[in-house]
Coordinates of C-alpha atoms and ligand atoms in Angstrom, one line a residue:
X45 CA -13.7 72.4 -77.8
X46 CA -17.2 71.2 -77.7
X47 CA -18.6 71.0 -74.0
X48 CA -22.5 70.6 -74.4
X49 CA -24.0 68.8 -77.9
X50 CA -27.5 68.8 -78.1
X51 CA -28.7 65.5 -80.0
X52 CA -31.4 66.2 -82.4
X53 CA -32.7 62.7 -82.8
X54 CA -34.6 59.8 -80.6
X55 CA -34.2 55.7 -79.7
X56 CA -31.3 54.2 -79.4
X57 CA -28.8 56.1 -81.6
X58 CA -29.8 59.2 -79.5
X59 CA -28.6 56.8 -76.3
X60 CA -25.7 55.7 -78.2
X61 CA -24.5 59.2 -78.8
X62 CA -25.1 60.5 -75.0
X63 CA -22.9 57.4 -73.5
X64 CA -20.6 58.6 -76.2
X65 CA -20.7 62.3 -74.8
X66 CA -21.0 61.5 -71.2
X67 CA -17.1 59.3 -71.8
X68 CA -15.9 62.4 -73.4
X69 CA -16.9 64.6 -70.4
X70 CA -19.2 66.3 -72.4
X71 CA -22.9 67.4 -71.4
X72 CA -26.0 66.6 -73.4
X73 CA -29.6 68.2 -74.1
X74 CA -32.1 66.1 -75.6
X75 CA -35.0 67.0 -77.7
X76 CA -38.1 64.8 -77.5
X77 CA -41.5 64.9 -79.0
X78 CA -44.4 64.7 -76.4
X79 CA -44.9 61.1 -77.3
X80 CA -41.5 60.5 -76.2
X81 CA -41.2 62.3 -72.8
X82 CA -40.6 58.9 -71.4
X83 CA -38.1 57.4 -73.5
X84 CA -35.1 56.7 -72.5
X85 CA -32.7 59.2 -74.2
X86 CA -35.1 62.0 -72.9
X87 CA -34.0 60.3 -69.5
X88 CA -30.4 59.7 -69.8
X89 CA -29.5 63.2 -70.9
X90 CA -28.4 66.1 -68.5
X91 CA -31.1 67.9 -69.9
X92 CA -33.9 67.2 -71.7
X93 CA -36.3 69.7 -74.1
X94 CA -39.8 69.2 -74.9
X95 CA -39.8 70.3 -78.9
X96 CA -43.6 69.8 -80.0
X97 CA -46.3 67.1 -80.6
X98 CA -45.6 63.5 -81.9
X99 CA -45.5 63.2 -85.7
X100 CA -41.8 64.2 -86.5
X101 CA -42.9 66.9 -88.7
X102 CA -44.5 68.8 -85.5
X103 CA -40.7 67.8 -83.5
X104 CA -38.1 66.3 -84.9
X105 CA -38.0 67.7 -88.0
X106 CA -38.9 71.2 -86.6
X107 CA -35.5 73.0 -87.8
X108 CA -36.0 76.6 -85.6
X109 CA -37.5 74.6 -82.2
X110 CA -34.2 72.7 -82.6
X111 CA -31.7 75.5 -83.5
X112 CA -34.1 77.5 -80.2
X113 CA -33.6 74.5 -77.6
X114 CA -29.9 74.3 -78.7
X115 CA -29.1 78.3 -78.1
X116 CA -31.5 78.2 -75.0
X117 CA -30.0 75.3 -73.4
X118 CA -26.6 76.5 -74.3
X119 CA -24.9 73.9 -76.6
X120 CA -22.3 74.6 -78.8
X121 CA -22.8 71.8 -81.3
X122 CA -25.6 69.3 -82.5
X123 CA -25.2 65.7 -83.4
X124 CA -28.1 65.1 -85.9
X125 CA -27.6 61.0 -85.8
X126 CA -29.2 59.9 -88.4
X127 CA -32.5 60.2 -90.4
X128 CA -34.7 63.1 -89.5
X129 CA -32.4 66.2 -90.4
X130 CA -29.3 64.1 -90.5
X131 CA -28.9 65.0 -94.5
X132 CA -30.7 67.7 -94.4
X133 CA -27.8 70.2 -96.0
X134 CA -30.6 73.3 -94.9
X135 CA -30.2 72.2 -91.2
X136 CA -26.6 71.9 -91.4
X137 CA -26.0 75.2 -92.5
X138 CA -28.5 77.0 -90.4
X139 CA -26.4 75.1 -87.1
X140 CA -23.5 77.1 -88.7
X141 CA -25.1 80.4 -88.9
X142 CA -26.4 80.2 -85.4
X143 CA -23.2 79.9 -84.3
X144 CA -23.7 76.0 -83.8
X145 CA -21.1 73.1 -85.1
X146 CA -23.3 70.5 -86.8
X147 CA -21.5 67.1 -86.0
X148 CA -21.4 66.4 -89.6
X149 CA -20.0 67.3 -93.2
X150 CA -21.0 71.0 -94.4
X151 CA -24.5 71.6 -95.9
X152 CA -22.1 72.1 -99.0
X153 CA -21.4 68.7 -99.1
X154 CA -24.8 66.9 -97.9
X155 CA -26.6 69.0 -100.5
X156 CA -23.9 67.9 -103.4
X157 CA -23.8 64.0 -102.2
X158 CA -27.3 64.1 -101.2
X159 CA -28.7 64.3 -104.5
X160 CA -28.0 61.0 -106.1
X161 CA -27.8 61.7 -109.5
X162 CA -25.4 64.5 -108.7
X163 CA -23.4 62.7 -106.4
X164 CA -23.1 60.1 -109.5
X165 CA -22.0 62.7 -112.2
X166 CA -19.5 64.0 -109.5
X167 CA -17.8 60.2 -109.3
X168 CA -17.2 59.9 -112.6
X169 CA -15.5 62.9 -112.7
X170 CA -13.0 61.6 -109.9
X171 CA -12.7 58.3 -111.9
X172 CA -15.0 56.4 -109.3
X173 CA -16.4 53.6 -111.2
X174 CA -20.3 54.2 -111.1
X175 CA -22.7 51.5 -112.3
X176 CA -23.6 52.0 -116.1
X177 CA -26.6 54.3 -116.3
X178 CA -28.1 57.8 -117.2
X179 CA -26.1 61.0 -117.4
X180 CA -27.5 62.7 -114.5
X181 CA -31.9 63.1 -114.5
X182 CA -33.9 61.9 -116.8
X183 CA -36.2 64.5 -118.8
X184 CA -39.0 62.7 -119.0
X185 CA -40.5 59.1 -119.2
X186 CA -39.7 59.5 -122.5
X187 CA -36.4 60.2 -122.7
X188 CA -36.2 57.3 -119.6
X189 CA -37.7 54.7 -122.0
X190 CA -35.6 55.0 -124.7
X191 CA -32.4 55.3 -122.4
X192 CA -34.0 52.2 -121.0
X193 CA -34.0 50.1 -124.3
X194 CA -30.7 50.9 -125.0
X195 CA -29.1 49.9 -121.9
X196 CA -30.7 46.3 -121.8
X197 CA -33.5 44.8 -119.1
X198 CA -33.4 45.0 -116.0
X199 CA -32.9 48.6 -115.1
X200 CA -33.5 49.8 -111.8
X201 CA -35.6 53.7 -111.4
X202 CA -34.3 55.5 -108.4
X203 CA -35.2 59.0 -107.1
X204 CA -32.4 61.7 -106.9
X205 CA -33.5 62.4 -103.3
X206 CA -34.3 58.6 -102.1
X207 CA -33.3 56.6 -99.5
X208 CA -34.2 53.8 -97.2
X209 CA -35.1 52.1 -100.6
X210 CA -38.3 54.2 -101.7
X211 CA -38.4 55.7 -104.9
X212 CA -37.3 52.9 -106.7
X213 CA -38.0 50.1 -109.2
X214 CA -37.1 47.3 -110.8
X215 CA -37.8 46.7 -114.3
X216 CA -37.4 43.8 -116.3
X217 CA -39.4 44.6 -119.7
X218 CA -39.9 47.2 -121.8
X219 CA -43.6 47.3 -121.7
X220 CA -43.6 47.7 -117.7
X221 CA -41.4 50.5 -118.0
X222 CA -43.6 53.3 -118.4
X223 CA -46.0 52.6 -114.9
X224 CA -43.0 51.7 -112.6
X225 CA -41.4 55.0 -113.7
X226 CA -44.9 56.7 -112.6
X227 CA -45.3 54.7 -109.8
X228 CA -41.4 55.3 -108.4
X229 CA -42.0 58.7 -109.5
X230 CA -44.8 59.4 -107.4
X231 CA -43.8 57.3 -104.2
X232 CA -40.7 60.0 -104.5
X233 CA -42.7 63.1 -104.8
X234 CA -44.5 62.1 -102.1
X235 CA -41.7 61.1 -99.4
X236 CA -39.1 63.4 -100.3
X237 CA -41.3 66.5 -102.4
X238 CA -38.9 65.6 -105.3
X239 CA -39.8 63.1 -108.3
X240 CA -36.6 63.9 -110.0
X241 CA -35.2 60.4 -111.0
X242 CA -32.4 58.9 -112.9
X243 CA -31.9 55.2 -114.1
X244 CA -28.8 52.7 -113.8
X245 CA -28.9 49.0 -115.4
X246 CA -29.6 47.0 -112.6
X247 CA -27.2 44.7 -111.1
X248 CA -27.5 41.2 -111.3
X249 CA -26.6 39.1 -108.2
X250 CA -25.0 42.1 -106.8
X251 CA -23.7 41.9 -103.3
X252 CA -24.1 45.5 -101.0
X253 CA -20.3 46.4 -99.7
X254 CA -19.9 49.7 -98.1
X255 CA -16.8 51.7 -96.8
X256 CA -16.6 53.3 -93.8
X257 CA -14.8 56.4 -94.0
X258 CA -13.4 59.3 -91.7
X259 CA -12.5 62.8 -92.8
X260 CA -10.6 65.5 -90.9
X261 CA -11.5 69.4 -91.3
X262 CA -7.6 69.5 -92.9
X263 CA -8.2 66.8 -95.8
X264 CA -6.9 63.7 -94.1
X265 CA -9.0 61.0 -95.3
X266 CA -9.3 57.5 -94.0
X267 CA -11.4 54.6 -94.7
X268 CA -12.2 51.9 -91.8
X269 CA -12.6 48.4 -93.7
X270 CA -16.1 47.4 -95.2
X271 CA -19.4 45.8 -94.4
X272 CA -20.9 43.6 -96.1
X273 CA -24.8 44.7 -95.7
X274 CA -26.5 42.1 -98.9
X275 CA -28.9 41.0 -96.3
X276 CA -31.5 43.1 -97.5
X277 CA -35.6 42.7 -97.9
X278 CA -37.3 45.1 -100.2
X279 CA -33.4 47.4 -100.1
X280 CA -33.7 47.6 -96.7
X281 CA -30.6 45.9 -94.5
X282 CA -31.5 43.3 -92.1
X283 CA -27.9 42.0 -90.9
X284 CA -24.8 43.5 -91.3
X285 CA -21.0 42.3 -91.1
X286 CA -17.8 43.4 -91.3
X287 CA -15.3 42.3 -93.0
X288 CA -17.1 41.2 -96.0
X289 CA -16.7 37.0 -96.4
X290 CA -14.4 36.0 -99.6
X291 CA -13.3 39.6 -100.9
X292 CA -9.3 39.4 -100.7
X293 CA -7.0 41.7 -99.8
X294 CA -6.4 43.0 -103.0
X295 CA -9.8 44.1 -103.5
X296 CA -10.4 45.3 -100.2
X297 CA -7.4 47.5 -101.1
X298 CA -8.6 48.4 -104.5
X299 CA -12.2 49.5 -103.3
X300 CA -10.8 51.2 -100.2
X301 CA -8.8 53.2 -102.1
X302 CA -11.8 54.4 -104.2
X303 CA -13.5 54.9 -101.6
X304 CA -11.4 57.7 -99.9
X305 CA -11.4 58.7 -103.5
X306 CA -15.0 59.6 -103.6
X307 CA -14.9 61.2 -100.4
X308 CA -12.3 63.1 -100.9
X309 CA -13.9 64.1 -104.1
X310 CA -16.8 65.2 -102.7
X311 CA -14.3 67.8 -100.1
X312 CA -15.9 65.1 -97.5
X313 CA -15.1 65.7 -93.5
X314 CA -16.7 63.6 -90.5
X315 CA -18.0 60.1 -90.8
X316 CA -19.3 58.6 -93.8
X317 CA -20.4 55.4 -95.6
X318 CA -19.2 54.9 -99.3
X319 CA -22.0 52.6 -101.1
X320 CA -21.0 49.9 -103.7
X321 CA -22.3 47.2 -105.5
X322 CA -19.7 44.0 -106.3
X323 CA -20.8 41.8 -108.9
X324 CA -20.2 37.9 -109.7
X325 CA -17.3 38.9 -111.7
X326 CA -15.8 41.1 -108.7
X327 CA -16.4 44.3 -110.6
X328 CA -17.7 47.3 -108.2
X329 CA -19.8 50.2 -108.4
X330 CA -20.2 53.3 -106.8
X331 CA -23.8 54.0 -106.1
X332 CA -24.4 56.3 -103.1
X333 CA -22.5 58.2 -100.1
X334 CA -24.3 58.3 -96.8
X335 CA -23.0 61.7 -95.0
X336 CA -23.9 60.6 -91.4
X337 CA -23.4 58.1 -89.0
X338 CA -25.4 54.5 -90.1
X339 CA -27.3 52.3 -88.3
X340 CA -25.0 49.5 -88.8
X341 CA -21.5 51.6 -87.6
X342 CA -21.4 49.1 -84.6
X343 CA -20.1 46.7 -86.5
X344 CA -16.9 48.7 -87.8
X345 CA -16.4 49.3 -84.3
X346 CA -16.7 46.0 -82.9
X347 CA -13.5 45.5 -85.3
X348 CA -11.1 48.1 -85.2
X349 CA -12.0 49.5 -82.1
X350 CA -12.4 52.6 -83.1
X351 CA -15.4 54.9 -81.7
X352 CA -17.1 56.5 -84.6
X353 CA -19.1 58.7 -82.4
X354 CA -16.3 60.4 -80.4
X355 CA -14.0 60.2 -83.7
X356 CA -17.2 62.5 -85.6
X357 CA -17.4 64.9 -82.4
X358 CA -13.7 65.0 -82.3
X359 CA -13.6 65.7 -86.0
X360 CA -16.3 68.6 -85.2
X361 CA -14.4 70.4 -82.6
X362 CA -11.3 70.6 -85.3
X363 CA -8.9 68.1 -84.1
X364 CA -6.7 66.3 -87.0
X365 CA -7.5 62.9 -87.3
X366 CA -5.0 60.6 -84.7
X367 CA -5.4 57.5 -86.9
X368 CA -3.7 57.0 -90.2
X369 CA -4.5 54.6 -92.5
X370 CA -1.9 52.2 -91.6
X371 CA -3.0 52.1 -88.2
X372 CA -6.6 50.9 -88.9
X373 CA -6.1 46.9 -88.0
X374 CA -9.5 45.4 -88.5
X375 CA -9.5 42.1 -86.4
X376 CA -11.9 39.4 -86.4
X377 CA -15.8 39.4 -87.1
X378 CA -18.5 41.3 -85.9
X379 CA -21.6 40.8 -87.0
X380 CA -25.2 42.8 -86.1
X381 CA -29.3 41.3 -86.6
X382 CA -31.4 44.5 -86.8
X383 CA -34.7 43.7 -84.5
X384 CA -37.8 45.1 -85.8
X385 CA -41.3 46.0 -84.3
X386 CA -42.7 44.3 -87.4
X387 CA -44.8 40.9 -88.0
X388 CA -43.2 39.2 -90.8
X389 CA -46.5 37.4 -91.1
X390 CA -48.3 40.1 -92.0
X391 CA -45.9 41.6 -94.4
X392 CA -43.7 43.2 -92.0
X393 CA -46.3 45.5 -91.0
X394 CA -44.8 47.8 -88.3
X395 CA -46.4 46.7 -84.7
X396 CA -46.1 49.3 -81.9
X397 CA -46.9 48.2 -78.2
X398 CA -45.6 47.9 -74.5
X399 CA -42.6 45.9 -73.9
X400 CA -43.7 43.8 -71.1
X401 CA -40.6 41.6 -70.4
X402 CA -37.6 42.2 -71.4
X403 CA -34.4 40.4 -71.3
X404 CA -31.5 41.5 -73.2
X405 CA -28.6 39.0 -73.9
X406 CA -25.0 39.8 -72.8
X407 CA -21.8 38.0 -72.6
X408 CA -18.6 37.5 -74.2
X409 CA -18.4 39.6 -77.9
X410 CA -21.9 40.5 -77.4
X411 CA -23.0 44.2 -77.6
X412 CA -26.7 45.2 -77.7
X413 CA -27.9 48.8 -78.6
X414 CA -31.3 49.8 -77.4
X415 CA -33.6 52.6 -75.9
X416 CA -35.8 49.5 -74.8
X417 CA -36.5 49.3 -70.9
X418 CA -39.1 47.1 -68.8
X419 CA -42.9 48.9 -69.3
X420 CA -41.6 51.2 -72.3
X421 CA -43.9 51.6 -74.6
X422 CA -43.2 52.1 -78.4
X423 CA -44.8 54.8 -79.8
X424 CA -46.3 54.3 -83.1
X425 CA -44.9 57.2 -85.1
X426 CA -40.8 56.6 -85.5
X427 CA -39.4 53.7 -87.1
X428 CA -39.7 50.4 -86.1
X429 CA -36.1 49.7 -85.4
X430 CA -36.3 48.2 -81.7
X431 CA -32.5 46.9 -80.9
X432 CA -29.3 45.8 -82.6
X433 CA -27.9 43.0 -81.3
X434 CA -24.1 42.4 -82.4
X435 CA -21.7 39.8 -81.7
X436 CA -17.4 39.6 -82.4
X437 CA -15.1 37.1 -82.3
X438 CA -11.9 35.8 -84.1
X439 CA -14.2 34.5 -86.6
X440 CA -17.2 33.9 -88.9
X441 CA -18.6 30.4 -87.4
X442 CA -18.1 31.5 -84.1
X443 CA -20.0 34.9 -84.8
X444 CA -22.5 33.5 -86.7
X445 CA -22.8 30.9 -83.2
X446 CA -23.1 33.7 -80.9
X447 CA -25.5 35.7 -82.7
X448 CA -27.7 32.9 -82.9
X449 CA -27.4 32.3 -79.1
X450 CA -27.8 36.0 -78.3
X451 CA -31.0 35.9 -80.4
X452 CA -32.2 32.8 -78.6
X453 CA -31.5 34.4 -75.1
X454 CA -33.2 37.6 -76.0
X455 CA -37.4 38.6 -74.8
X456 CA -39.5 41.1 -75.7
X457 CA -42.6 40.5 -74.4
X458 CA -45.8 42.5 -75.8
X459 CA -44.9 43.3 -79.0
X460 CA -44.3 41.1 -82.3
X461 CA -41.1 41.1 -83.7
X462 CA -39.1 39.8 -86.5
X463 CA -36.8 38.1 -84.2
X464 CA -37.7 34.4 -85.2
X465 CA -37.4 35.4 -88.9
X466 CA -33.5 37.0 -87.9
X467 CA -33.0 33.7 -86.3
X468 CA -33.8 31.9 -89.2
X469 CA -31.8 34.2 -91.4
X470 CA -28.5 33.2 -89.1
X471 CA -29.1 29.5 -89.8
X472 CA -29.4 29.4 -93.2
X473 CA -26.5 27.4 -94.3
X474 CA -26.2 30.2 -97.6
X475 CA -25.7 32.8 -95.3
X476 CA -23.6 30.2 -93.0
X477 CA -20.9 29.8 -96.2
X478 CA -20.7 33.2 -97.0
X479 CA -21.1 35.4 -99.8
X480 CA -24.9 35.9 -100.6
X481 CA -26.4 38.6 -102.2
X482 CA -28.9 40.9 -102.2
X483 CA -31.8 38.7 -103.3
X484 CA -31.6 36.5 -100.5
X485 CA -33.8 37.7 -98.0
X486 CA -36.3 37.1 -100.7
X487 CA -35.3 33.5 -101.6
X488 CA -35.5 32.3 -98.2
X489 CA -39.4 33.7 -97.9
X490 CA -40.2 32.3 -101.5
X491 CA -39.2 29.2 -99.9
X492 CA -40.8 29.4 -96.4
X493 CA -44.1 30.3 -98.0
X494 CA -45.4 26.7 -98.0
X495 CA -43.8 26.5 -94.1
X496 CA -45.7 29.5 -92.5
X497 CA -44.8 28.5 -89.2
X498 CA -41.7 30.1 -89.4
X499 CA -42.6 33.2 -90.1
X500 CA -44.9 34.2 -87.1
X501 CA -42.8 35.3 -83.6
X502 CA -45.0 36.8 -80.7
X503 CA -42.1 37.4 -78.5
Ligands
ADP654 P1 -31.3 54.0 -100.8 O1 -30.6 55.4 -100.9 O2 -32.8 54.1 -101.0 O3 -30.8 53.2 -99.7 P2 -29.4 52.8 -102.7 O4 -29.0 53.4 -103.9 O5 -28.4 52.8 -101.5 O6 -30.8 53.3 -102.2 O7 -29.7 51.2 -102.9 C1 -30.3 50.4 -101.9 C2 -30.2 48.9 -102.4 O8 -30.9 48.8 -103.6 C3 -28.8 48.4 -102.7 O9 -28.1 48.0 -101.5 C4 -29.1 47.3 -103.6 O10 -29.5 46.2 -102.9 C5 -30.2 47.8 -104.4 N1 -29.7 48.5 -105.7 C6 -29.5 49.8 -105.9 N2 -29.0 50.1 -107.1 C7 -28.9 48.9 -107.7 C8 -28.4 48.5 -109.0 N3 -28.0 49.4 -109.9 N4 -28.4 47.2 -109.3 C9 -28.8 46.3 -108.4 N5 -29.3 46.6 -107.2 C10 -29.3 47.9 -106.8

């Protein structure tokens, strides 16, 4: 059994996994970087550790200071949540030779679905259906090109080792081909050390639907319904729901199914997200696994009550899975706005600064997650990710109703936000029927170009 987890991560994910710990009985060391002695996971944890300065690199992604404030403090596992060393497959198996569970799959596994490419080739040997696209990396931009031509325009580049949508590029025409590859190529050097990259055709009008997915240490594999995350601006999510408006039954069933496939392919265990695309034709394609928790797991929650974070630390500590997949009832609609320190005005330009009032909204089939309190303020290294707010109810409208109001009721004073441009998301009467996909985002700011005013928010 586990009885202390340290949690190597920050904001609100690090508070969600505390609560998490503290209803299991368990205790919890944080980590924080000096920037973050005040913050409020450093506060809400039994114990908390000073790990180093305030760019990650000096804290959070310091592997040994972790592994030392883990053995020092006395834990017996470590929930990475995720970014930082989440998918790092290194960090995972050094918390195994220290004698630490990582709350997560092996470093086997992260290193095998980690690599994108990789994780590709290994699907369609499992008979996962993967979008058209190279065999594994590319060479060289000229062996990219002339894969390129053959496939047809568009094509999208992507990294091997990217996420969070860097790394990659569209390309519509031959002749741009040759600089985007550079350009993607460099951007993923840069972030992740590794300019590996591979190519798929990209997919037109494509909508984003992910599986949720659980995985005992014995094999048992289940999956947990699917999101529907097409709200997306420059491949980043911006609301998520769950289930995923017009796919029937019978799909659902299919893609679940190939779902557990490709995690059970990959000898997957814990929680973990199974990445498609679905096209206008309702074909689907693999095209990444996520081996962690995701920002957008509320949402799964809110509709089969099921707690990811105690199912991953009770996956951890060896317990068989107590759900089987009959049992999973998903019921209702839960839906989740991701609220940003960012200033859509000014490109979405990140905008750290001191929460002077805030109100959060609460009520029936609302849930907000936050490290935000009264006076914090945001340092201006992490990510900008400042609350999710989610709503559930029996059903879309009424969702889609309550979100809006929770929006409307929420303040942040002191910093900008992109909660007026979330709010205008929600009433788009595209999003309001259903269905959109993952070039919305940028329709609706094509459009409200020549209406600037409702871009800006101050709150
Ligand atoms: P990352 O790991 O950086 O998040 P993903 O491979 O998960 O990258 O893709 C992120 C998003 O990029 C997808 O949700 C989708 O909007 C878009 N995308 C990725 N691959 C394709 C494709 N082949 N065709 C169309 N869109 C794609």
């Amino acid at each position: 059994m586990i009885s202390k987890v340290l949690i190597a991560n920050r904001g609100e994910i690090a508070v969600r996994i505390i609560r998490a710990c503290r209803e299991m009985g368990i205790r919890t060391v944080a980590v924080c970087s000096e920037a973050d002695r005040d913050a409020l996971h450093s506060q809400l944890a039994d114990e908390c550790i000073c790990i180093g300065a305030a760019p990650a690199k000096e804290s959070y992604l310091k592997m040994e200071r972790i592994l030392s404030a883990a053995i020092a403090s006395g834990a017996d596992a470590i929930h990475p949540g995720f970014g930082f060393l989440s998918e790092n497959a290194r960090f995972a198996d050094l918390c195994t030779r220290c004698g630490l569970i990582f709350i997560g799959p092996s470093g086997e596994v992260i290193e095998r679905l980690g690599n994108k490419a990789a994780a590709r080739t290994c699907m369609v040997e499992a008979g996962v259906p993967v979008v058209p696209g190279s065999d594994g990396p590319v060479a060289s931009v000229e062996e990219a090109v002339s894969l390129a031509d053959e496939f047809g325009y568009p094509v999208i580049i992507k990294a091997s080792a990217g996420g969070g949508g860097r790394g990659m590029r569209v390309v519509r025409r031959h002749e741009d081909f040759e600089e985007s590859f550079l350009t993607a190529q460099a951007e993923a050097k840069s972030a992740f050390g590794d300019g590996t990259m591979y190519l798929e055709k990209y997919v037109e009008h494509a909508r984003h639907i992910e599986f949720q997915i659980l995985g005992d240490l014995e094999g048992n594999v289940i999956h947990l319904g699917e999101r529907d995350c097409s709200v997306q601006r420059r491949h980043q999510k911006l609301i998520e729901e769950s289930p995923a408006p017009g796919v029937s039954k019978q799909l659902r069933t299919r893609m679940g199914a190939d779902a557990v496939k490709a995690a059970k392919a990959a000898g997957y265990t814990g929680a973990g997200t199974v990445e498609f695309l679905l096209d206008s034709d309702q074909r689907y394609y693999f095209i990444e696994m996520n081996t962690r928790i995701q920002v957008e797991h509320g949402v799964t929650e809110l509709v089969t009550g099921i707690d990811l974070v105690k199912e991953q630390i009770r996956i951890a500590s060896g317990q068989t899975l107590g759900i089987r997949q009959e049992d999973v009832r998903v019921t209702g609609c839960a839906m989740e706005c991701r609220i940003n320190a960012e200033d859509p005005a000014r490109d979405f330009v990140p905008c750290p600064g001191t929460v002077e009032e805030l109100h959060i909204p609460g009520g029936n089939g609302i849930r907000v997650d936050t490290a935000l309190y009264q006076g914090y303020r945001i340092p201006p290294y992490y990510d900008s990710l400042l609350a999710k707010v989610m709503a559930v109810s029996s059903n879309r409208e009424e969702t889609i109703q309550k979100l809006r109001c929770a929006l409307g009721e929420l303040v942040i004073e002191g910093v900008t936000t992109n909660l007026d441009f979330q709010y205008q998301l929600l009433g788009d009467e595209r999003f309001f029927a259903g269905g959109v996909d993952t070039g919305f985002v940028e329709s609706v700011m094509e459009e409200s170009k020549a209406d600037p005013d409702l871009n800006a928010s101050d709150q």
